[in-house]
Amino acid sequence: MVKAVLGFSKKTKEEKIQWLADTYLANDATAVSTLSQYWNSNPKLQKLHDDFIENTITNYYLPFGIAPNFLINDQLYTLPMVIEESSVVAAASNAAKFWLDKGGFKAEVISTIKNGQVHINYFGTSALILNFFSEVKALLIASISSIEENMKKRGGGLLEISLVNSSEKLEGYYQLHCTFETKDAMGANFINTCLEEIAKTFENLAKEHQAFKDSSSFPEIALSILSNYVPECLVRAKVECPVSQLSTSEIEGQLFADKFLRAIDIAKTEPRRAVTHNKGIMNGIDALVLATGNDFRAVEAGVHAYASKEGHYSSLTHATIEDGIFTFWIEIPLALGTVGGLTSLHPLVKFALSILQKPSAAQLMQIVAVAGLAQNFAAIRSLVTTGIQKGHMKMHLMNILNQMDANPSEKEKTVEHFKSHTITHSAVVDFVDQLR
Ligand code: MEV
């Protein structure tokens, strides 16, 4: 039976790996060498990665690809994409090329307001806490003046603070709802530091306040944290063209547009489809969010909450055909940063931001929204014409061949054969077996 290990974080990397090998891998030397293969030969770079998290034992590679030809607001971009799924970069590139001669993508930031809350337990009379808040509001704001100093110089900082009475939803529940502008920073650390200071000041002032000394109840801080739901940090991206320009050798424009709109309507109606539809959008978004060192979990959580804003989970993209014009757009909340966090630490993140011509956070919001829209366009286009598997399996073929350790000649013959045959895992295995 495995015994709990104490003081693990204090062990050296080698000791941690040895413990792992002894405890779970029957001291398997190949497991240990697999880990060391992925260490970086540059000790400085390895140390940087070691220090990102606790108990690092090795690095985990994901492919870093690029998708060129994205015309966004009349500027050409090449998108850096970090993703393991075979067909995502190819799909992005196809969509970019499709829209290149049709005016490209147009994107605009609607607003950039972030938010966070100090959640409060208070079971007394609501008039008391509301009056108290009005009295101390200026002191709460003043308490973060030194924390805000640098952010203010950059044009950001706390925008507003209000006391929200949520006690009808949950007994004794109030919150200080705070809004922030964080400019090019994602702002999580800044917001959380401000909130914790505001919370401390609020509690200290409440402790000394006569109103609560006389009452039986006293406000207590439950927790203080930013919200990853950022519906006021919103971006929109769209593509538009005459329906006739949608015609390809595969399908006539009007038929394609009708099928496309039907696919969107299905995703708006049926949450089971909407989740997969939006997952495809996130294929593009996450790949860019990861490449640029942003927090994809925060983005995921916020985007999916937004997809439910009407009370049921629905499509993040929309399409219309009006006066012969096909319009397809996305509107999503995105809290992104191009300074702070990993952006100045991780060499590949710096590289990704350089490819994008060092965008502001607002520009990055637009580019990321476009990546989501493009990915969704490519997916729906396949789904309503050839089906998804044709393109997907074509890209996945190399994974199957690599799994089988195929040599270059086997790979070449297999790729050639499957240009005219349906790719399935077993068909590829049978074909390679026959070659051998
Ligand atoms: C696969 O990663 C993404 C798709 O399932 C998206 C969709 O169905 O719209 C193809």
PDB file of C-alpha atoms in Angstrom, residues 158-323:
ATOM      1  CA  LEU A 158     -10.934  50.982  -9.497  1.00  0.00           C
ATOM      2  CA  LEU A 159     -13.944  52.389 -11.369  1.00  0.00           C
ATOM      3  CA  GLU A 160     -16.796  51.965  -8.936  1.00  0.00           C
ATOM      4  CA  ILE A 161     -17.720  50.231  -5.738  1.00  0.00           C
ATOM      5  CA  SER A 162     -21.276  49.524  -4.608  1.00  0.00           C
ATOM      6  CA  LEU A 163     -22.947  47.545  -1.859  1.00  0.00           C
ATOM      7  CA  VAL A 164     -25.329  44.927  -3.199  1.00  0.00           C
ATOM      8  CA  ASN A 165     -28.002  43.448  -0.966  1.00  0.00           C
ATOM      9  CA  SER A 166     -28.355  39.805  -2.051  1.00  0.00           C
ATOM     10  CA  SER A 167     -30.025  38.672   1.154  1.00  0.00           C
ATOM     11  CA  GLU A 168     -33.210  37.720  -0.686  1.00  0.00           C
ATOM     12  CA  LYS A 169     -31.236  35.144  -2.659  1.00  0.00           C
ATOM     13  CA  LEU A 170     -29.200  33.926   0.330  1.00  0.00           C
ATOM     14  CA  GLU A 171     -29.948  34.899   3.899  1.00  0.00           C
ATOM     15  CA  GLY A 172     -27.426  37.417   5.259  1.00  0.00           C
ATOM     16  CA  TYR A 173     -25.561  37.732   1.964  1.00  0.00           C
ATOM     17  CA  TYR A 174     -24.272  41.145   0.840  1.00  0.00           C
ATOM     18  CA  GLN A 175     -21.425  42.026  -1.473  1.00  0.00           C
ATOM     19  CA  LEU A 176     -19.193  44.918  -2.340  1.00  0.00           C
ATOM     20  CA  HIS A 177     -19.303  44.816  -6.110  1.00  0.00           C
ATOM     21  CA  CYS A 178     -16.182  46.497  -7.515  1.00  0.00           C
ATOM     22  CA  THR A 179     -15.444  47.304 -11.130  1.00  0.00           C
ATOM     23  CA  PHE A 180     -11.970  47.890 -12.554  1.00  0.00           C
ATOM     24  CA  GLU A 181     -10.128  48.951 -15.670  1.00  0.00           C
ATOM     25  CA  THR A 182      -6.826  47.086 -15.942  1.00  0.00           C
ATOM     26  CA  LYS A 183      -5.653  48.277 -19.410  1.00  0.00           C
ATOM     27  CA  ASP A 184      -3.140  45.787 -20.909  1.00  0.00           C
ATOM     28  CA  ALA A 185      -2.963  43.576 -17.818  1.00  0.00           C
ATOM     29  CA  MET A 186      -5.381  40.711 -17.292  1.00  0.00           C
ATOM     30  CA  GLY A 187      -5.426  42.195 -13.803  1.00  0.00           C
ATOM     31  CA  ALA A 188      -6.202  39.187 -11.605  1.00  0.00           C
ATOM     32  CA  ASN A 189      -3.468  39.948  -9.066  1.00  0.00           C
ATOM     33  CA  PHE A 190      -4.201  43.674  -9.067  1.00  0.00           C
ATOM     34  CA  ILE A 191      -7.937  43.127  -8.561  1.00  0.00           C
ATOM     35  CA  ASN A 192      -7.469  40.509  -5.833  1.00  0.00           C
ATOM     36  CA  THR A 193      -4.996  42.705  -3.956  1.00  0.00           C
ATOM     37  CA  CYS A 194      -7.416  45.653  -4.119  1.00  0.00           C
ATOM     38  CA  LEU A 195     -10.344  43.505  -2.975  1.00  0.00           C
ATOM     39  CA  GLU A 196      -8.467  42.071   0.003  1.00  0.00           C
ATOM     40  CA  GLU A 197      -7.446  45.561   1.109  1.00  0.00           C
ATOM     41  CA  ILE A 198     -10.979  46.904   0.699  1.00  0.00           C
ATOM     42  CA  ALA A 199     -12.310  43.921   2.672  1.00  0.00           C
ATOM     43  CA  LYS A 200      -9.830  44.469   5.502  1.00  0.00           C
ATOM     44  CA  THR A 201     -10.655  48.186   5.673  1.00  0.00           C
ATOM     45  CA  PHE A 202     -14.384  47.468   5.586  1.00  0.00           C
ATOM     46  CA  GLU A 203     -14.167  44.985   8.446  1.00  0.00           C
ATOM     47  CA  ASN A 204     -11.899  47.207  10.563  1.00  0.00           C
ATOM     48  CA  LEU A 205     -14.153  50.231  10.108  1.00  0.00           C
ATOM     49  CA  ALA A 206     -17.218  48.132  10.897  1.00  0.00           C
ATOM     50  CA  LYS A 207     -15.607  46.880  14.131  1.00  0.00           C
ATOM     51  CA  GLU A 208     -15.220  50.451  15.367  1.00  0.00           C
ATOM     52  CA  HIS A 209     -18.579  51.714  14.151  1.00  0.00           C
ATOM     53  CA  GLN A 210     -21.203  52.610  16.712  1.00  0.00           C
ATOM     54  CA  ALA A 211     -24.071  51.290  14.547  1.00  0.00           C
ATOM     55  CA  PHE A 212     -22.794  47.723  14.819  1.00  0.00           C
ATOM     56  CA  LYS A 213     -21.681  48.042  18.460  1.00  0.00           C
ATOM     57  CA  ASP A 214     -25.309  48.750  19.322  1.00  0.00           C
ATOM     58  CA  SER A 215     -26.742  46.029  17.104  1.00  0.00           C
ATOM     59  CA  SER A 216     -26.673  42.303  17.698  1.00  0.00           C
ATOM     60  CA  SER A 217     -25.123  41.598  14.309  1.00  0.00           C
ATOM     61  CA  PHE A 218     -21.837  42.571  12.792  1.00  0.00           C
ATOM     62  CA  PRO A 219     -20.689  42.329   9.115  1.00  0.00           C
ATOM     63  CA  GLU A 220     -18.026  39.700   8.476  1.00  0.00           C
ATOM     64  CA  ILE A 221     -16.013  39.089   5.329  1.00  0.00           C
ATOM     65  CA  ALA A 222     -16.790  35.686   3.781  1.00  0.00           C
ATOM     66  CA  LEU A 223     -14.284  35.946   0.911  1.00  0.00           C
ATOM     67  CA  SER A 224     -12.812  38.404  -1.569  1.00  0.00           C
ATOM     68  CA  ILE A 225     -11.996  37.470  -5.154  1.00  0.00           C
ATOM     69  CA  LEU A 226     -12.214  38.708  -8.726  1.00  0.00           C
ATOM     70  CA  SER A 227     -14.941  37.311 -10.954  1.00  0.00           C
ATOM     71  CA  ASN A 228     -14.026  35.387 -14.084  1.00  0.00           C
ATOM     72  CA  TYR A 229     -17.465  36.237 -15.412  1.00  0.00           C
ATOM     73  CA  VAL A 230     -16.731  39.438 -17.336  1.00  0.00           C
ATOM     74  CA  PRO A 231     -19.801  40.315 -19.432  1.00  0.00           C
ATOM     75  CA  GLU A 232     -18.660  43.955 -19.398  1.00  0.00           C
ATOM     76  CA  CYS A 233     -15.316  42.993 -20.994  1.00  0.00           C
ATOM     77  CA  LEU A 234     -16.807  42.195 -24.344  1.00  0.00           C
ATOM     78  CA  VAL A 235     -15.587  41.801 -27.908  1.00  0.00           C
ATOM     79  CA  ARG A 236     -17.393  41.205 -31.191  1.00  0.00           C
ATOM     80  CA  ALA A 237     -15.976  39.786 -34.436  1.00  0.00           C
ATOM     81  CA  LYS A 238     -17.760  39.233 -37.720  1.00  0.00           C
ATOM     82  CA  VAL A 239     -17.471  38.252 -41.353  1.00  0.00           C
ATOM     83  CA  GLU A 240     -19.850  39.349 -44.077  1.00  0.00           C
ATOM     84  CA  CYS A 241     -20.269  38.839 -47.829  1.00  0.00           C
ATOM     85  CA  PRO A 242     -22.909  38.498 -50.532  1.00  0.00           C
ATOM     86  CA  VAL A 243     -24.421  35.005 -50.408  1.00  0.00           C
ATOM     87  CA  SER A 244     -23.314  34.414 -54.011  1.00  0.00           C
ATOM     88  CA  GLN A 245     -19.659  34.694 -52.913  1.00  0.00           C
ATOM     89  CA  LEU A 246     -20.103  31.681 -50.635  1.00  0.00           C
ATOM     90  CA  SER A 247     -20.322  29.339 -53.634  1.00  0.00           C
ATOM     91  CA  THR A 248     -17.528  26.801 -53.963  1.00  0.00           C
ATOM     92  CA  SER A 249     -16.936  23.785 -56.179  1.00  0.00           C
ATOM     93  CA  GLU A 250     -18.622  21.737 -53.447  1.00  0.00           C
ATOM     94  CA  ILE A 251     -21.792  23.724 -52.872  1.00  0.00           C
ATOM     95  CA  GLU A 252     -23.808  26.643 -54.245  1.00  0.00           C
ATOM     96  CA  GLY A 253     -23.794  29.827 -52.076  1.00  0.00           C
ATOM     97  CA  GLN A 254     -27.484  30.102 -51.164  1.00  0.00           C
ATOM     98  CA  LEU A 255     -27.736  26.420 -50.238  1.00  0.00           C
ATOM     99  CA  PHE A 256     -24.603  26.687 -48.122  1.00  0.00           C
ATOM    100  CA  ALA A 257     -25.851  29.834 -46.358  1.00  0.00           C
ATOM    101  CA  ASP A 258     -29.236  28.193 -45.609  1.00  0.00           C
ATOM    102  CA  LYS A 259     -27.597  25.067 -44.224  1.00  0.00           C
ATOM    103  CA  PHE A 260     -25.186  27.215 -42.198  1.00  0.00           C
ATOM    104  CA  LEU A 261     -28.000  29.234 -40.614  1.00  0.00           C
ATOM    105  CA  ARG A 262     -29.890  26.069 -39.816  1.00  0.00           C
ATOM    106  CA  ALA A 263     -26.799  24.720 -38.025  1.00  0.00           C
ATOM    107  CA  ILE A 264     -26.603  27.900 -35.942  1.00  0.00           C
ATOM    108  CA  ASP A 265     -30.324  27.717 -35.122  1.00  0.00           C
ATOM    109  CA  ILE A 266     -29.897  24.120 -33.947  1.00  0.00           C
ATOM    110  CA  ALA A 267     -27.007  25.194 -31.676  1.00  0.00           C
ATOM    111  CA  LYS A 268     -29.171  28.028 -30.312  1.00  0.00           C
ATOM    112  CA  THR A 269     -32.001  25.635 -29.528  1.00  0.00           C
ATOM    113  CA  GLU A 270     -30.359  22.434 -28.314  1.00  0.00           C
ATOM    114  CA  PRO A 271     -27.806  22.677 -25.482  1.00  0.00           C
ATOM    115  CA  ARG A 272     -26.297  19.284 -26.374  1.00  0.00           C
ATOM    116  CA  ARG A 273     -25.374  20.664 -29.785  1.00  0.00           C
ATOM    117  CA  ALA A 274     -24.497  24.105 -28.379  1.00  0.00           C
ATOM    118  CA  VAL A 275     -21.826  22.631 -26.098  1.00  0.00           C
ATOM    119  CA  THR A 276     -20.052  20.911 -29.018  1.00  0.00           C
ATOM    120  CA  HIS A 277     -20.559  23.943 -31.254  1.00  0.00           C
ATOM    121  CA  ASN A 278     -18.973  26.180 -28.607  1.00  0.00           C
ATOM    122  CA  LYS A 279     -16.249  23.599 -27.921  1.00  0.00           C
ATOM    123  CA  GLY A 280     -15.214  24.030 -31.550  1.00  0.00           C
ATOM    124  CA  ILE A 281     -15.074  27.803 -31.013  1.00  0.00           C
ATOM    125  CA  MET A 282     -12.891  27.244 -27.937  1.00  0.00           C
ATOM    126  CA  ASN A 283     -10.497  25.121 -30.067  1.00  0.00           C
ATOM    127  CA  GLY A 284      -9.464  28.372 -31.734  1.00  0.00           C
ATOM    128  CA  ILE A 285      -9.723  30.584 -28.677  1.00  0.00           C
ATOM    129  CA  ASP A 286      -7.816  28.353 -26.251  1.00  0.00           C
ATOM    130  CA  ALA A 287      -5.022  27.754 -28.753  1.00  0.00           C
ATOM    131  CA  LEU A 288      -4.339  31.488 -28.930  1.00  0.00           C
ATOM    132  CA  VAL A 289      -4.971  32.098 -25.257  1.00  0.00           C
ATOM    133  CA  LEU A 290      -2.388  29.415 -24.427  1.00  0.00           C
ATOM    134  CA  ALA A 291       0.139  30.666 -26.986  1.00  0.00           C
ATOM    135  CA  THR A 292      -0.094  34.180 -25.541  1.00  0.00           C
ATOM    136  CA  GLY A 293       0.307  32.985 -21.947  1.00  0.00           C
ATOM    137  CA  ASN A 294      -3.207  33.837 -20.846  1.00  0.00           C
ATOM    138  CA  ASP A 295      -5.410  31.930 -18.412  1.00  0.00           C
ATOM    139  CA  PHE A 296      -7.521  29.596 -20.540  1.00  0.00           C
ATOM    140  CA  ARG A 297      -9.492  28.280 -17.541  1.00  0.00           C
ATOM    141  CA  ALA A 298     -10.644  31.813 -16.724  1.00  0.00           C
ATOM    142  CA  VAL A 299     -11.589  32.396 -20.348  1.00  0.00           C
ATOM    143  CA  GLU A 300     -13.400  29.038 -20.603  1.00  0.00           C
ATOM    144  CA  ALA A 301     -15.404  29.606 -17.410  1.00  0.00           C
ATOM    145  CA  GLY A 302     -16.406  33.139 -18.389  1.00  0.00           C
ATOM    146  CA  VAL A 303     -17.279  32.313 -21.976  1.00  0.00           C
ATOM    147  CA  HIS A 304     -19.496  29.344 -21.048  1.00  0.00           C
ATOM    148  CA  ALA A 305     -21.302  31.389 -18.398  1.00  0.00           C
ATOM    149  CA  TYR A 306     -21.947  33.992 -21.102  1.00  0.00           C
ATOM    150  CA  ALA A 307     -23.343  31.276 -23.356  1.00  0.00           C
ATOM    151  CA  SER A 308     -26.010  30.720 -20.680  1.00  0.00           C
ATOM    152  CA  LYS A 309     -26.913  34.360 -20.147  1.00  0.00           C
ATOM    153  CA  GLU A 310     -30.430  33.938 -21.604  1.00  0.00           C
ATOM    154  CA  GLY A 311     -31.210  31.214 -19.067  1.00  0.00           C
ATOM    155  CA  HIS A 312     -30.190  28.215 -21.157  1.00  0.00           C
ATOM    156  CA  TYR A 313     -26.884  27.202 -22.729  1.00  0.00           C
ATOM    157  CA  SER A 314     -26.749  28.417 -26.331  1.00  0.00           C
ATOM    158  CA  SER A 315     -24.556  29.196 -29.329  1.00  0.00           C
ATOM    159  CA  LEU A 316     -21.905  31.902 -28.967  1.00  0.00           C
ATOM    160  CA  THR A 317     -22.114  32.639 -32.685  1.00  0.00           C
ATOM    161  CA  HIS A 318     -24.955  34.092 -34.720  1.00  0.00           C
ATOM    162  CA  ALA A 319     -25.738  34.350 -38.433  1.00  0.00           C
ATOM    163  CA  THR A 320     -28.212  36.145 -40.657  1.00  0.00           C
ATOM    164  CA  ILE A 321     -28.996  36.461 -44.354  1.00  0.00           C
ATOM    165  CA  GLU A 322     -30.436  39.887 -45.100  1.00  0.00           C
ATOM    166  CA  ASP A 323     -30.812  41.471 -48.536  1.00  0.00           C
TER     167      ASP A 323
END
